[in-house]
PDB file of C-alpha atoms in Angstrom:
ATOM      1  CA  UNK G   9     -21.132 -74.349 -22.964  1.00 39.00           C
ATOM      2  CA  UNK G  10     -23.148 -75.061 -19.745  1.00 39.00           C
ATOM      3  CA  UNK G  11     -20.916 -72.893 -17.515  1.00 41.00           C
ATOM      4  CA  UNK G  12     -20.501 -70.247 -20.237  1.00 40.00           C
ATOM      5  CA  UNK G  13     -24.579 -69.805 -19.903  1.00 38.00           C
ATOM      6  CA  UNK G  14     -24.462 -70.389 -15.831  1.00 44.00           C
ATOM      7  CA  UNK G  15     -21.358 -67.898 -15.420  1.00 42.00           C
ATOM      8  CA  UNK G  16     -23.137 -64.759 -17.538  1.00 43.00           C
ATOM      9  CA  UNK G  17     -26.094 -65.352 -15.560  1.00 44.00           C
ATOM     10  CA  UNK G  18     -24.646 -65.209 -12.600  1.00 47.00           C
ATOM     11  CA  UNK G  19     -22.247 -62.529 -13.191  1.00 47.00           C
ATOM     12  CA  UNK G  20     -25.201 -60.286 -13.506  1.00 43.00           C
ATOM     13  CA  UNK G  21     -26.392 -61.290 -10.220  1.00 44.00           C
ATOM     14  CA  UNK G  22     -23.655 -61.045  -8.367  1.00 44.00           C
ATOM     15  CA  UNK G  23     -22.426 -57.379  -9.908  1.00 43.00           C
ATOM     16  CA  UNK G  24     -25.374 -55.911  -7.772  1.00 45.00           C
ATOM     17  CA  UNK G  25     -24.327 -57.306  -4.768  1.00 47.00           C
ATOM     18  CA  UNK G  26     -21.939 -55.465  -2.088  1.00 43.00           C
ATOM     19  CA  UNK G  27     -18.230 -55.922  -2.266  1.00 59.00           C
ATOM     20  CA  UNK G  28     -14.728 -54.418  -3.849  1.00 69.00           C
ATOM     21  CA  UNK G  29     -17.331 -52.610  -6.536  1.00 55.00           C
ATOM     22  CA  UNK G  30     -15.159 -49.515  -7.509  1.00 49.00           C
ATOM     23  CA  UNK G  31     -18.020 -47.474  -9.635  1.00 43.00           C
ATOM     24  CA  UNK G  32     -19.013 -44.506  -7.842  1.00 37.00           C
ATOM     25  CA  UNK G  33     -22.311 -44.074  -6.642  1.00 38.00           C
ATOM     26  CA  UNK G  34     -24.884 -43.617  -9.468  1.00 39.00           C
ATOM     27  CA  UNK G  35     -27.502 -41.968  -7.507  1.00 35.00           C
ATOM     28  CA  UNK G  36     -26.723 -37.621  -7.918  1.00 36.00           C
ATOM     29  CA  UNK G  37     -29.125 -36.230 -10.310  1.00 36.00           C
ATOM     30  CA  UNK G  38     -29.781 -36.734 -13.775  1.00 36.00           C
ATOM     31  CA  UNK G  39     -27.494 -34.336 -16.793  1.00 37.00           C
ATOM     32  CA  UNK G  40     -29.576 -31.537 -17.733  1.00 38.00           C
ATOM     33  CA  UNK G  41     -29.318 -32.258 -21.465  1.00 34.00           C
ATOM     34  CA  UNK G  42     -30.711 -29.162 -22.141  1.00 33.00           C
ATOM     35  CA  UNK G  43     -27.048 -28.114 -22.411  1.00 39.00           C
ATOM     36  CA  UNK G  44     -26.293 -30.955 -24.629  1.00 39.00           C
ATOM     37  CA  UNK G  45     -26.413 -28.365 -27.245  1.00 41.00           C
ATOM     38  CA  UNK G  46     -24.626 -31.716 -29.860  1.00 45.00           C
ATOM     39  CA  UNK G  47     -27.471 -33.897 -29.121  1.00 43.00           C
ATOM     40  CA  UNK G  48     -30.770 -33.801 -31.067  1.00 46.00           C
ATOM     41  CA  UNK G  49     -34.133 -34.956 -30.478  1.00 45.00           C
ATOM     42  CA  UNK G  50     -34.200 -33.994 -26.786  1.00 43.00           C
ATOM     43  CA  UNK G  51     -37.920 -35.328 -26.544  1.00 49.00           C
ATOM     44  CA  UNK G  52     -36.716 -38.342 -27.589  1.00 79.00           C
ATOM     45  CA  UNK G  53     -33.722 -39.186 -24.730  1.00 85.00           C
ATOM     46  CA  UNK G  54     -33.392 -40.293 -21.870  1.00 92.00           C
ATOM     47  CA  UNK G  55     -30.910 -39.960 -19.261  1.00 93.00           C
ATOM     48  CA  UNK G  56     -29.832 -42.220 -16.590  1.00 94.00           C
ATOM     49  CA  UNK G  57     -28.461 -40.880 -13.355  1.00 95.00           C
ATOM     50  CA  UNK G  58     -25.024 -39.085 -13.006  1.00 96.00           C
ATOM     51  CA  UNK G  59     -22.122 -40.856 -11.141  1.00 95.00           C
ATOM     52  CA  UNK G  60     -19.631 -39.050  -8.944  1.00 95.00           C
ATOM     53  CA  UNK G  61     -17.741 -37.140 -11.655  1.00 96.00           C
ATOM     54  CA  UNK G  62     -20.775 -36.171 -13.335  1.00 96.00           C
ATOM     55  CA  UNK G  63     -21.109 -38.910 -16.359  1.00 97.00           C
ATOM     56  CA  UNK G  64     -24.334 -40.690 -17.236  1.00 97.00           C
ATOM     57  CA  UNK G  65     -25.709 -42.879 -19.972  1.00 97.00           C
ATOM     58  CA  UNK G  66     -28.312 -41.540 -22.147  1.00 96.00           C
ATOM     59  CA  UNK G  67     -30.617 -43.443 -24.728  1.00 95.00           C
ATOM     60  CA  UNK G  68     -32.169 -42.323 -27.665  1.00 93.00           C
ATOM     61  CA  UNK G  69     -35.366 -43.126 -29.888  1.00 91.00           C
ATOM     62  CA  UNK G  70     -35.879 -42.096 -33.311  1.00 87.00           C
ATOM     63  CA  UNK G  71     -38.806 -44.211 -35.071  1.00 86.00           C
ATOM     64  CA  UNK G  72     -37.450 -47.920 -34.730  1.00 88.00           C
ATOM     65  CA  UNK G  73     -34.189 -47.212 -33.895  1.00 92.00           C
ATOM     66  CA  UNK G  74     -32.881 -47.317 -30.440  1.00 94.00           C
ATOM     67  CA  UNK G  75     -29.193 -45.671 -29.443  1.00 95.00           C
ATOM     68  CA  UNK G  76     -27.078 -45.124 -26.047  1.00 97.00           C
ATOM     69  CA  UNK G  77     -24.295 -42.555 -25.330  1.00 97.00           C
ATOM     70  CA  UNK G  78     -22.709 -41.445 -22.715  1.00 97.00           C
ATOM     71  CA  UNK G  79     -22.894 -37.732 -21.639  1.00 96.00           C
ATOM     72  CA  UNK G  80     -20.643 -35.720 -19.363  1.00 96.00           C
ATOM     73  CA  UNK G  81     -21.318 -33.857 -16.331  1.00 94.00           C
ATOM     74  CA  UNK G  82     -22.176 -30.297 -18.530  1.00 93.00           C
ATOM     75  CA  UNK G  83     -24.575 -32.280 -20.613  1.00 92.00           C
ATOM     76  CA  UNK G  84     -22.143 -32.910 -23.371  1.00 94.00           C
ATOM     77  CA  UNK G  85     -21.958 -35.843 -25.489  1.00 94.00           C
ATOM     78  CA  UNK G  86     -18.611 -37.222 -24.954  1.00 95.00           C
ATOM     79  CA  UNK G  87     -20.083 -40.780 -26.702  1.00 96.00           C
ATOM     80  CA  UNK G  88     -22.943 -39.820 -29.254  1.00 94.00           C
ATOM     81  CA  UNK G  89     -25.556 -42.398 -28.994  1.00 94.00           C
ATOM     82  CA  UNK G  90     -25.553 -45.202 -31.422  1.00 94.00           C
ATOM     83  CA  UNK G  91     -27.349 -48.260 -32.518  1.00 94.00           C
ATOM     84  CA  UNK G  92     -24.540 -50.605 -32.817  1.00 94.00           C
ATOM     85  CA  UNK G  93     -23.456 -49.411 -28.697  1.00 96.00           C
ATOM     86  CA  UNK G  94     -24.806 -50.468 -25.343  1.00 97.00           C
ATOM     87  CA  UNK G  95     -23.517 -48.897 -21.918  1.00 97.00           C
ATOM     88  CA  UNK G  96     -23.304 -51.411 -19.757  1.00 97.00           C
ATOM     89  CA  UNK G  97     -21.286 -49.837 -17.389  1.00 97.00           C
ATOM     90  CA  UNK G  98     -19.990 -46.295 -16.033  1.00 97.00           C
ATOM     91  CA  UNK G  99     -17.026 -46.319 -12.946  1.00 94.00           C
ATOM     92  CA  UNK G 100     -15.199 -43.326 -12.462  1.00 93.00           C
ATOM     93  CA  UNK G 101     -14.159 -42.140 -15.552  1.00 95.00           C
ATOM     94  CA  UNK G 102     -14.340 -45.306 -17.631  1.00 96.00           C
ATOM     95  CA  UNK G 103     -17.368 -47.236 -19.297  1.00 97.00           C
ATOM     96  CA  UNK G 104     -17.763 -50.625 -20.277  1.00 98.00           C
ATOM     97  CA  UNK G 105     -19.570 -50.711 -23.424  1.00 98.00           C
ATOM     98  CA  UNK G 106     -21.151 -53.384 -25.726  1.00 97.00           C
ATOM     99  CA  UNK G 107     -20.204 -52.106 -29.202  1.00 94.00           C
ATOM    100  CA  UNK G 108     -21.363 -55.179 -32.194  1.00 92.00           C
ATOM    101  CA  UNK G 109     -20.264 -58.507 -30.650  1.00 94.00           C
ATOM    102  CA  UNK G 110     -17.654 -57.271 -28.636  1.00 96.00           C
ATOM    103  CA  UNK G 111     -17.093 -55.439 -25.508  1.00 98.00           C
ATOM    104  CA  UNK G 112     -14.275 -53.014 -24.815  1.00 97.00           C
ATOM    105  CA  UNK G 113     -13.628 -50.570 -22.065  1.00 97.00           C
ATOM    106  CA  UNK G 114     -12.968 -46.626 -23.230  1.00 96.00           C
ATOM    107  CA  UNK G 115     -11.887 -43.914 -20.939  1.00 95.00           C
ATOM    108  CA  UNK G 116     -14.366 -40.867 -20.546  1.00 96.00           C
ATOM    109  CA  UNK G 117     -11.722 -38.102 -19.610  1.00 93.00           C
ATOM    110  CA  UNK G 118     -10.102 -37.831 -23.177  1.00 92.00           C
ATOM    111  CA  UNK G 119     -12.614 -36.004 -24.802  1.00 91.00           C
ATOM    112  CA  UNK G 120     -14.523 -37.708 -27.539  1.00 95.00           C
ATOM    113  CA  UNK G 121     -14.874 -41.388 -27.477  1.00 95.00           C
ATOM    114  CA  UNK G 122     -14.573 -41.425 -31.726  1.00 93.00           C
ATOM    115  CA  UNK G 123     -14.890 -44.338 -34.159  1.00 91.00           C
ATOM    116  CA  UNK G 124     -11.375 -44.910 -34.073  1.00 93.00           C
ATOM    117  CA  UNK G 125     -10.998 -45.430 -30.180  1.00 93.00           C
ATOM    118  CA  UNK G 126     -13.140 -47.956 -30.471  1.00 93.00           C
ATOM    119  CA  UNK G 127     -11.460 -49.688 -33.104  1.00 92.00           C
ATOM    120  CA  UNK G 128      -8.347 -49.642 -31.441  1.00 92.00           C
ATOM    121  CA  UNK G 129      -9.227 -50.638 -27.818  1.00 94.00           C
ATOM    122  CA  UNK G 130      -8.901 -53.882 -26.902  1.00 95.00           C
ATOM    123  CA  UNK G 131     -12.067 -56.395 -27.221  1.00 97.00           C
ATOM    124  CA  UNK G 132     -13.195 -59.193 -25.403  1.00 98.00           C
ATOM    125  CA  UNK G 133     -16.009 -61.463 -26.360  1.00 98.00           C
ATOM    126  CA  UNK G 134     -17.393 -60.817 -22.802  1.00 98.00           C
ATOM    127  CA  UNK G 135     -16.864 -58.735 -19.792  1.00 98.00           C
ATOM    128  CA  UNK G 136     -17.803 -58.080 -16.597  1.00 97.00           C
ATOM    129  CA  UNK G 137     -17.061 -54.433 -15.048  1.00 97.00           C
ATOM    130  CA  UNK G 138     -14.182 -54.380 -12.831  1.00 96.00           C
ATOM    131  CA  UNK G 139     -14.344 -55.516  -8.783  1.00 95.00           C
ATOM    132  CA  UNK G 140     -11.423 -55.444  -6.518  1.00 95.00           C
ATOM    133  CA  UNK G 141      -9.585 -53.750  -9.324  1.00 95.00           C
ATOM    134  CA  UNK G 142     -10.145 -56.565 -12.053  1.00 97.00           C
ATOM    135  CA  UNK G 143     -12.172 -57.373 -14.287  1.00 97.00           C
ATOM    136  CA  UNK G 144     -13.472 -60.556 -15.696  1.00 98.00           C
ATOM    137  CA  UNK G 145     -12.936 -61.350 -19.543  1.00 98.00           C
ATOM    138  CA  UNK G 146     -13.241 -63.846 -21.895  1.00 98.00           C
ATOM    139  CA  UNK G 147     -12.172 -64.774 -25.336  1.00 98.00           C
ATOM    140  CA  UNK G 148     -12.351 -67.954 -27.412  1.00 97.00           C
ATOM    141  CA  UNK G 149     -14.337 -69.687 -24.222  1.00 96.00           C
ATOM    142  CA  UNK G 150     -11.534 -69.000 -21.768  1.00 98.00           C
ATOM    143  CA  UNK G 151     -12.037 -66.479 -19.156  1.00 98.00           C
ATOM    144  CA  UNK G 152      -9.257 -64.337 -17.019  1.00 98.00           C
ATOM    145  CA  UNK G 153      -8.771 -61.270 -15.320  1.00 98.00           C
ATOM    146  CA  UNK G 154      -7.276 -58.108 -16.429  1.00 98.00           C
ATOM    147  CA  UNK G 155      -5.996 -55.218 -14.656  1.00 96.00           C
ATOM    148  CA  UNK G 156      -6.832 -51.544 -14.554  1.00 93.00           C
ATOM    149  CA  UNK G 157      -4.334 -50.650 -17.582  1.00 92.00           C
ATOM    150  CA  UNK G 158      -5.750 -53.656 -19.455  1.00 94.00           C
ATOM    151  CA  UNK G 159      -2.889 -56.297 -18.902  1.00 96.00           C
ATOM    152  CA  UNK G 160      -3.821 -59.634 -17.704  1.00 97.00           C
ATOM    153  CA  UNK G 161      -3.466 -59.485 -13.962  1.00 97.00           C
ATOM    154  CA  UNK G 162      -2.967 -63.804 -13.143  1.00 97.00           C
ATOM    155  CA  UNK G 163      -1.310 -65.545 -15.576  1.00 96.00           C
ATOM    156  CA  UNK G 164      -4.184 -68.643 -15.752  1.00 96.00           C
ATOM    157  CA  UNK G 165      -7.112 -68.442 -17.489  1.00 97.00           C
ATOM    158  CA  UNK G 166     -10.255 -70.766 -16.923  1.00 98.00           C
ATOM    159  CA  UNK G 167     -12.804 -73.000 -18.019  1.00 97.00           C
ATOM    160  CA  UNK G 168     -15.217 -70.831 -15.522  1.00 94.00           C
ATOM    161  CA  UNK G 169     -14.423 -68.067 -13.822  1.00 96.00           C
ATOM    162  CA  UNK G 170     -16.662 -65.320 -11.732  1.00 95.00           C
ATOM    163  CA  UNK G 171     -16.079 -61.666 -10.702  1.00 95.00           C
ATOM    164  CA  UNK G 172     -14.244 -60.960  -7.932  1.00 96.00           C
ATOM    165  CA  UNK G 173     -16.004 -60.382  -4.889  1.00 92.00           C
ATOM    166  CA  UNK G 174     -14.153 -59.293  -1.084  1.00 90.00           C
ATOM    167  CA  UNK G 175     -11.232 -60.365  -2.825  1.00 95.00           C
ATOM    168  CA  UNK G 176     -12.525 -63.749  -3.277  1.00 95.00           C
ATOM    169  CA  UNK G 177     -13.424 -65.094  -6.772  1.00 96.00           C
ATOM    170  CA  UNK G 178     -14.355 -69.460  -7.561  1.00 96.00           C
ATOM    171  CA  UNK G 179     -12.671 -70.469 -10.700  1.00 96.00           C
ATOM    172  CA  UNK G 180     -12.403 -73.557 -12.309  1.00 95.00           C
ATOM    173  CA  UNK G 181     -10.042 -75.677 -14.448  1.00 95.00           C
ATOM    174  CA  UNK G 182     -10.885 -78.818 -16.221  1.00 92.00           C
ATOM    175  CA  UNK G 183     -13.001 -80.624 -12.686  1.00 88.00           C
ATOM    176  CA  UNK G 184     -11.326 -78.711 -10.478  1.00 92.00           C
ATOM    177  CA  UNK G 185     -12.918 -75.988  -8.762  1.00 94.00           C
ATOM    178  CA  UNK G 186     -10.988 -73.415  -6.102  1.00 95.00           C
ATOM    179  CA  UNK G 187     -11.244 -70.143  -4.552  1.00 97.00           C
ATOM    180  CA  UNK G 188      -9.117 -67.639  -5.492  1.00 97.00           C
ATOM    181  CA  UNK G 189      -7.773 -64.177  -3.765  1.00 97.00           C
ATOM    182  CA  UNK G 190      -6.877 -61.281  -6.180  1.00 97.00           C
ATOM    183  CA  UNK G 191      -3.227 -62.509  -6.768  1.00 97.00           C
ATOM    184  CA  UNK G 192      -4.449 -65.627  -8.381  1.00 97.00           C
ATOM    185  CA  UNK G 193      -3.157 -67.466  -5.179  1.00 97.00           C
ATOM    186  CA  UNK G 194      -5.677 -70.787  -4.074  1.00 97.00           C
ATOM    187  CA  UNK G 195      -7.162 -70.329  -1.214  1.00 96.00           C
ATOM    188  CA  UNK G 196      -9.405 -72.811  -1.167  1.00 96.00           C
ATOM    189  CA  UNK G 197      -9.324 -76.392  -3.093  1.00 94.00           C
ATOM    190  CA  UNK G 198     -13.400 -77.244  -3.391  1.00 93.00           C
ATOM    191  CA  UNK G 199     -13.587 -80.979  -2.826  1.00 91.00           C
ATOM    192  CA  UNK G 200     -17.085 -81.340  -4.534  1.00 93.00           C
ATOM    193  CA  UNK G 201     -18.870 -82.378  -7.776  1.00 92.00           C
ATOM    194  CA  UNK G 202     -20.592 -79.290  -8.257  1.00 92.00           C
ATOM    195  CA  UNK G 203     -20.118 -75.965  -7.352  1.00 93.00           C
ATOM    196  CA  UNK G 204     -22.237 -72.607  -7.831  1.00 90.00           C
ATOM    197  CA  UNK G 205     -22.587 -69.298  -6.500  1.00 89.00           C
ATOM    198  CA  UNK G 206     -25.963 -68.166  -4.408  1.00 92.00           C
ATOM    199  CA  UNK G 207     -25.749 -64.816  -1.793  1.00 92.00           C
ATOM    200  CA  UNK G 208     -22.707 -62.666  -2.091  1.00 91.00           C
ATOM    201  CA  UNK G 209     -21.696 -64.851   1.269  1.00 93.00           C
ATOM    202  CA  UNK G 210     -21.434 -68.259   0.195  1.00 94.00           C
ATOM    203  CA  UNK G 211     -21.687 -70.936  -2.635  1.00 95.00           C
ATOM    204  CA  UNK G 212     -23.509 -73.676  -3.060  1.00 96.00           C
ATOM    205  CA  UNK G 213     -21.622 -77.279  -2.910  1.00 97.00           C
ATOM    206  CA  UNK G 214     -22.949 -80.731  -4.371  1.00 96.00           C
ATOM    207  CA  UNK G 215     -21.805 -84.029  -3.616  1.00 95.00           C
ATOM    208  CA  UNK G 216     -23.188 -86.856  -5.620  1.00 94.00           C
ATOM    209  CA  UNK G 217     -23.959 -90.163  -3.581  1.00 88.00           C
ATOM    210  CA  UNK G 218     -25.594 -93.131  -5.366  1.00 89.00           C
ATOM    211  CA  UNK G 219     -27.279 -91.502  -7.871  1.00 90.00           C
ATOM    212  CA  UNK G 220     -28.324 -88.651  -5.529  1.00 94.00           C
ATOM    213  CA  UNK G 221     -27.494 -85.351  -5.218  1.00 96.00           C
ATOM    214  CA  UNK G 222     -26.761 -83.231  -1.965  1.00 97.00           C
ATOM    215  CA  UNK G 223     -26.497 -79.898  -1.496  1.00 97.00           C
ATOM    216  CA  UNK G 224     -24.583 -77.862   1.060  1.00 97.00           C
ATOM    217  CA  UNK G 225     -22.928 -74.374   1.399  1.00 98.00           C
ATOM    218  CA  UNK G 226     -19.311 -72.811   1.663  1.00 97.00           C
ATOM    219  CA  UNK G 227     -18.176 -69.566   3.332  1.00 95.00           C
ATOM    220  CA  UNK G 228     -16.157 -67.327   0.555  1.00 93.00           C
ATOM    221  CA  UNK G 229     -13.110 -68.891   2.592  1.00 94.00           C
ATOM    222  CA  UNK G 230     -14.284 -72.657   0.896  1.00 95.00           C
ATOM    223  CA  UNK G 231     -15.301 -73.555   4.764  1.00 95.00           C
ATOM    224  CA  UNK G 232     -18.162 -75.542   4.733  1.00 96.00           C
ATOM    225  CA  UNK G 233     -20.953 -73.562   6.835  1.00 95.00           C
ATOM    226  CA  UNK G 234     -23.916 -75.851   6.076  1.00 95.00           C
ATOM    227  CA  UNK G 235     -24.056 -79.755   6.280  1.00 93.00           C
ATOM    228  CA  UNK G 236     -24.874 -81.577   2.905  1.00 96.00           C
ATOM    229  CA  UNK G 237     -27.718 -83.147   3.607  1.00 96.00           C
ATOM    230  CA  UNK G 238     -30.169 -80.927   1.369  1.00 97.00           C
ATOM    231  CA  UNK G 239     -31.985 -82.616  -1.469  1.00 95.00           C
ATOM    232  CA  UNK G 240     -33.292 -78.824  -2.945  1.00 96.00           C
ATOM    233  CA  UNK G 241     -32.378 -76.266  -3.313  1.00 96.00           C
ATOM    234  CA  UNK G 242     -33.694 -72.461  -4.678  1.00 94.00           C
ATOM    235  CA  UNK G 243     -31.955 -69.812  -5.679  1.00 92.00           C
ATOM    236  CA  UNK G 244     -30.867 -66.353  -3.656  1.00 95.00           C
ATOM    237  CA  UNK G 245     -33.175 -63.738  -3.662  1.00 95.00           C
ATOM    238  CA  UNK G 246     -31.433 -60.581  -2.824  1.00 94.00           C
ATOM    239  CA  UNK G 247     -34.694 -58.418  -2.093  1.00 95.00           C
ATOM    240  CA  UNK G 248     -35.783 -60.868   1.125  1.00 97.00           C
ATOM    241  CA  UNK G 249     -32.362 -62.693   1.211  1.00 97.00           C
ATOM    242  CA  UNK G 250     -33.521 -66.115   1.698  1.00 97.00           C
ATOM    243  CA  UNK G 251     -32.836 -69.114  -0.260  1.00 97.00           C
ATOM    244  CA  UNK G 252     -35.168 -72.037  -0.154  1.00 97.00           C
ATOM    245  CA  UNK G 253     -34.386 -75.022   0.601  1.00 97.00           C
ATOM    246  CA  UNK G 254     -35.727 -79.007   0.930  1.00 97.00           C
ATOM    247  CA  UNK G 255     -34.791 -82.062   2.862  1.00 97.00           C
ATOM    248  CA  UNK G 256     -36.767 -85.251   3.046  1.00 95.00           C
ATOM    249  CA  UNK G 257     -39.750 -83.528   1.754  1.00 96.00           C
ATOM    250  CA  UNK G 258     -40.102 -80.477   4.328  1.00 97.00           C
ATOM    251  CA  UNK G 259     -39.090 -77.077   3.097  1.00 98.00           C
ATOM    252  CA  UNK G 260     -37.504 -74.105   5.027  1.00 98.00           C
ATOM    253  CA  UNK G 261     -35.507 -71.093   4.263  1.00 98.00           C
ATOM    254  CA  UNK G 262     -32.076 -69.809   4.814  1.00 98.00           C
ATOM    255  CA  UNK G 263     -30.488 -66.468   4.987  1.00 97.00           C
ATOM    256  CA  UNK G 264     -27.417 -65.090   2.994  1.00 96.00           C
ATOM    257  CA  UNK G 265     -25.204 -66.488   5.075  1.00 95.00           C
ATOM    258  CA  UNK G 266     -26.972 -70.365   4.316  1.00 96.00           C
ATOM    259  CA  UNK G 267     -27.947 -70.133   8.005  1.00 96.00           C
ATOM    260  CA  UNK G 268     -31.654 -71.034   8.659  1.00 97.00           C
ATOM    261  CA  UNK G 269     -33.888 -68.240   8.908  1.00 97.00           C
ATOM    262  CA  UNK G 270     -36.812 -70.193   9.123  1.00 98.00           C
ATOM    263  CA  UNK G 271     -37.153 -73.855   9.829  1.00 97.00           C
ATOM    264  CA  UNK G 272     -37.722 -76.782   7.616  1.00 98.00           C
ATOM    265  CA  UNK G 273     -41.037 -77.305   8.933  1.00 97.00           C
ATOM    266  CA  UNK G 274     -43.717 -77.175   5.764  1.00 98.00           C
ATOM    267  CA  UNK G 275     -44.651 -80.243   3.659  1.00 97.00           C
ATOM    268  CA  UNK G 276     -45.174 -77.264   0.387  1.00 97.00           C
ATOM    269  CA  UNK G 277     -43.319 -74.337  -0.313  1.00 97.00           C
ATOM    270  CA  UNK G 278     -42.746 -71.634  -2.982  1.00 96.00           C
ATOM    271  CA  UNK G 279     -40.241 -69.489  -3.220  1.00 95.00           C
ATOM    272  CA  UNK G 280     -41.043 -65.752  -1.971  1.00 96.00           C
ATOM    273  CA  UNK G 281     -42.279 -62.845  -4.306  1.00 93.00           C
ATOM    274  CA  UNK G 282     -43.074 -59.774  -3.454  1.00 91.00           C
ATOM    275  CA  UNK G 283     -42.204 -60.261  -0.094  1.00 93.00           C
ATOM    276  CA  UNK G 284     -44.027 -63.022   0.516  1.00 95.00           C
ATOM    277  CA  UNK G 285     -44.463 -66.727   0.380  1.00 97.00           C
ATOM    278  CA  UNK G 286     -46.820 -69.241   0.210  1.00 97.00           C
ATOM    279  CA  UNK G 287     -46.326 -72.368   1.884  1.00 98.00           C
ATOM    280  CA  UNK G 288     -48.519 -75.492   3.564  1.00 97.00           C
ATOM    281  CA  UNK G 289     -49.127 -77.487   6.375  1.00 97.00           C
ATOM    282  CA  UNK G 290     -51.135 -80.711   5.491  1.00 96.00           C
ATOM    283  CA  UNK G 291     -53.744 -79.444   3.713  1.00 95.00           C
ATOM    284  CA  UNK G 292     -53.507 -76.001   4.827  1.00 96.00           C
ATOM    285  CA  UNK G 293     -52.117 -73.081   2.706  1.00 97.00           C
ATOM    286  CA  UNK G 294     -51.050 -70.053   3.449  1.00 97.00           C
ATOM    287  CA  UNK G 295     -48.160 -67.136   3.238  1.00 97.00           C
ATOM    288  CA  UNK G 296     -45.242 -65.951   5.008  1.00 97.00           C
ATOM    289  CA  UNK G 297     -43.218 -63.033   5.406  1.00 97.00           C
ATOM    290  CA  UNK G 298     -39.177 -63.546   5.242  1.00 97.00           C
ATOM    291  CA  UNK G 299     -39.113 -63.939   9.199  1.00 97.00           C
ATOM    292  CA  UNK G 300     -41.738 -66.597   8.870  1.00 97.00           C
ATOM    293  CA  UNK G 301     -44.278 -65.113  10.199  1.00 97.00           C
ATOM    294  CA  UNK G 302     -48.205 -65.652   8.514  1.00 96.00           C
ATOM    295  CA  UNK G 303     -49.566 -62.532   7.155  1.00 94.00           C
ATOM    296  CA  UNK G 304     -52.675 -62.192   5.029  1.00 88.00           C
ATOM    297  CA  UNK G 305     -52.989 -62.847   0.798  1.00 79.00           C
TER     298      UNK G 305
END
């Protein structure tokens, strides 16, 4: 159940980041839905912005009840908005939606996604929208990877499992985690207690020595890139793209890459937010920026 939790969590971290991503971009204007001439309560909806072949996701308020559709690129409703649906994702001309308990994936260029479509498309207890031309499923607490006509693409499925990313995805099977490539081929057997992800450029590794536990990092090739020798460690934060770290009480920063950005050098240190982060000296307090430079509260 723990890497269920860990592995939706950081699924939704790792979507946003850069890589084999195939949705188009989502920043052309919003649908006039004046034109949605099927959709009522225009006061009422919102619409998110249009991808490349003009479809966006709208949502809709009437009193207590909340909806999301999906709209095409003349303002028409090709998926009326409902209660029971969420639009998690729109690539191309196919949307990932939430519909009850399950998710399913529908296409958008067949007209009208109806009632019985989505009783008849295939339904996963989770997904992930697809990366490097797969997507990441799961049913009954095992997760794979299907293909863009919905076939499982590599014949295992595992215990833990994250989106694909450059091609490179960590999996794992009973205690054993490895990097995979999109063929399902090991490319990388992860000799190491723990594994998780951090930046879009590495993972974090754990070894366990009497009772204590040390933290290094891995290149998306499983080669290690930082010694483990780290007692703490933060978590990634895309907007400054640092990570903050501890060893024998001081307390730096590294970059995406687990390279240090700024040195180990303060007895106290937060992590950063809004661009900044406070950190100490002794007694002294004060705040960085993500170079490391002091700059005013």
């Amino acid at each position: 159940m723990f890497y269920r939790i860990l592995i939706v969590c950081c699924c939704a971290a790792l979507t946003n980041f850069a890589g084999c991503r195939e949705n188009y971009p989502s920043n052309s204007p919003s649908v006039n839905l004046m034109n949605a001439t099927d959709t009522q309560d225009l006061d009422s909806t919102k619409t998110g912005p249009a991808n490349e072949l003009g479809f966006a996701k709208i949502s809709k308020r009437q009193g207590d009840e909340y909806m999301e559709g999906i709209v095409d690129a003349k303002g028409k409703a090709i998926l009326e908005p409902h209660a029971q649906i969420l639009v998690n994702d729109i690539a191309g001309d196919r949307a990932l939606l939430q519909w009850g308990r399950k998710f399913v994936f529908v296409p958008l260029n067949q007209g009208s996604v109806t009632q019985a479509i989505l009783e008849t498309a295939k339904s996963y207890d989770y997904a992930q929208p697809y990366s490097c031309r797969l997507a990441l499923v799961m049913n009954s607490d095992r997760w794979f990877y299907i293909d863009e006509s919905g076939q499982q693409a590599i014949a295992d499925t595992f215990d833990f499992a994250e989106p694909f990313l450059e091609d490179r995805a960590l999996v794992k099977s009973g205690e054993r985690f490895r990097i995979i490539d999109t063929s399902g081929k090991t490319v990388s057997e992860i000799d190491f207690d723990q594994v998780s992800p951090q930046s879009p450029f590495c993972w974090q590794v754990i070894r366990i020595q009497d009772g204590k536990y040390l933290s290094g990092f891995i290149d998306r090739q499983g080669k290690l890139i930082t010694e483990v020798s780290f007692d703490e460690v933060g978590y990634y934060d895309p907007e400054v793209k640092r990570i903050r770290v501890g060893r024998a009480d001081k307390y730096g920063f590294l970059d995406e890459r687990a390279q240090i950005a700024i040195p180990l050098q303060y007895d106290y240190a937060e992590i950063f937010s809004q661009g900044k982060a406070r950190v100490g000296i002794g007694e002294r307090r004060f705040f960085i920026d993500p170079q490391g430079a002091e700059i005013s509260d």
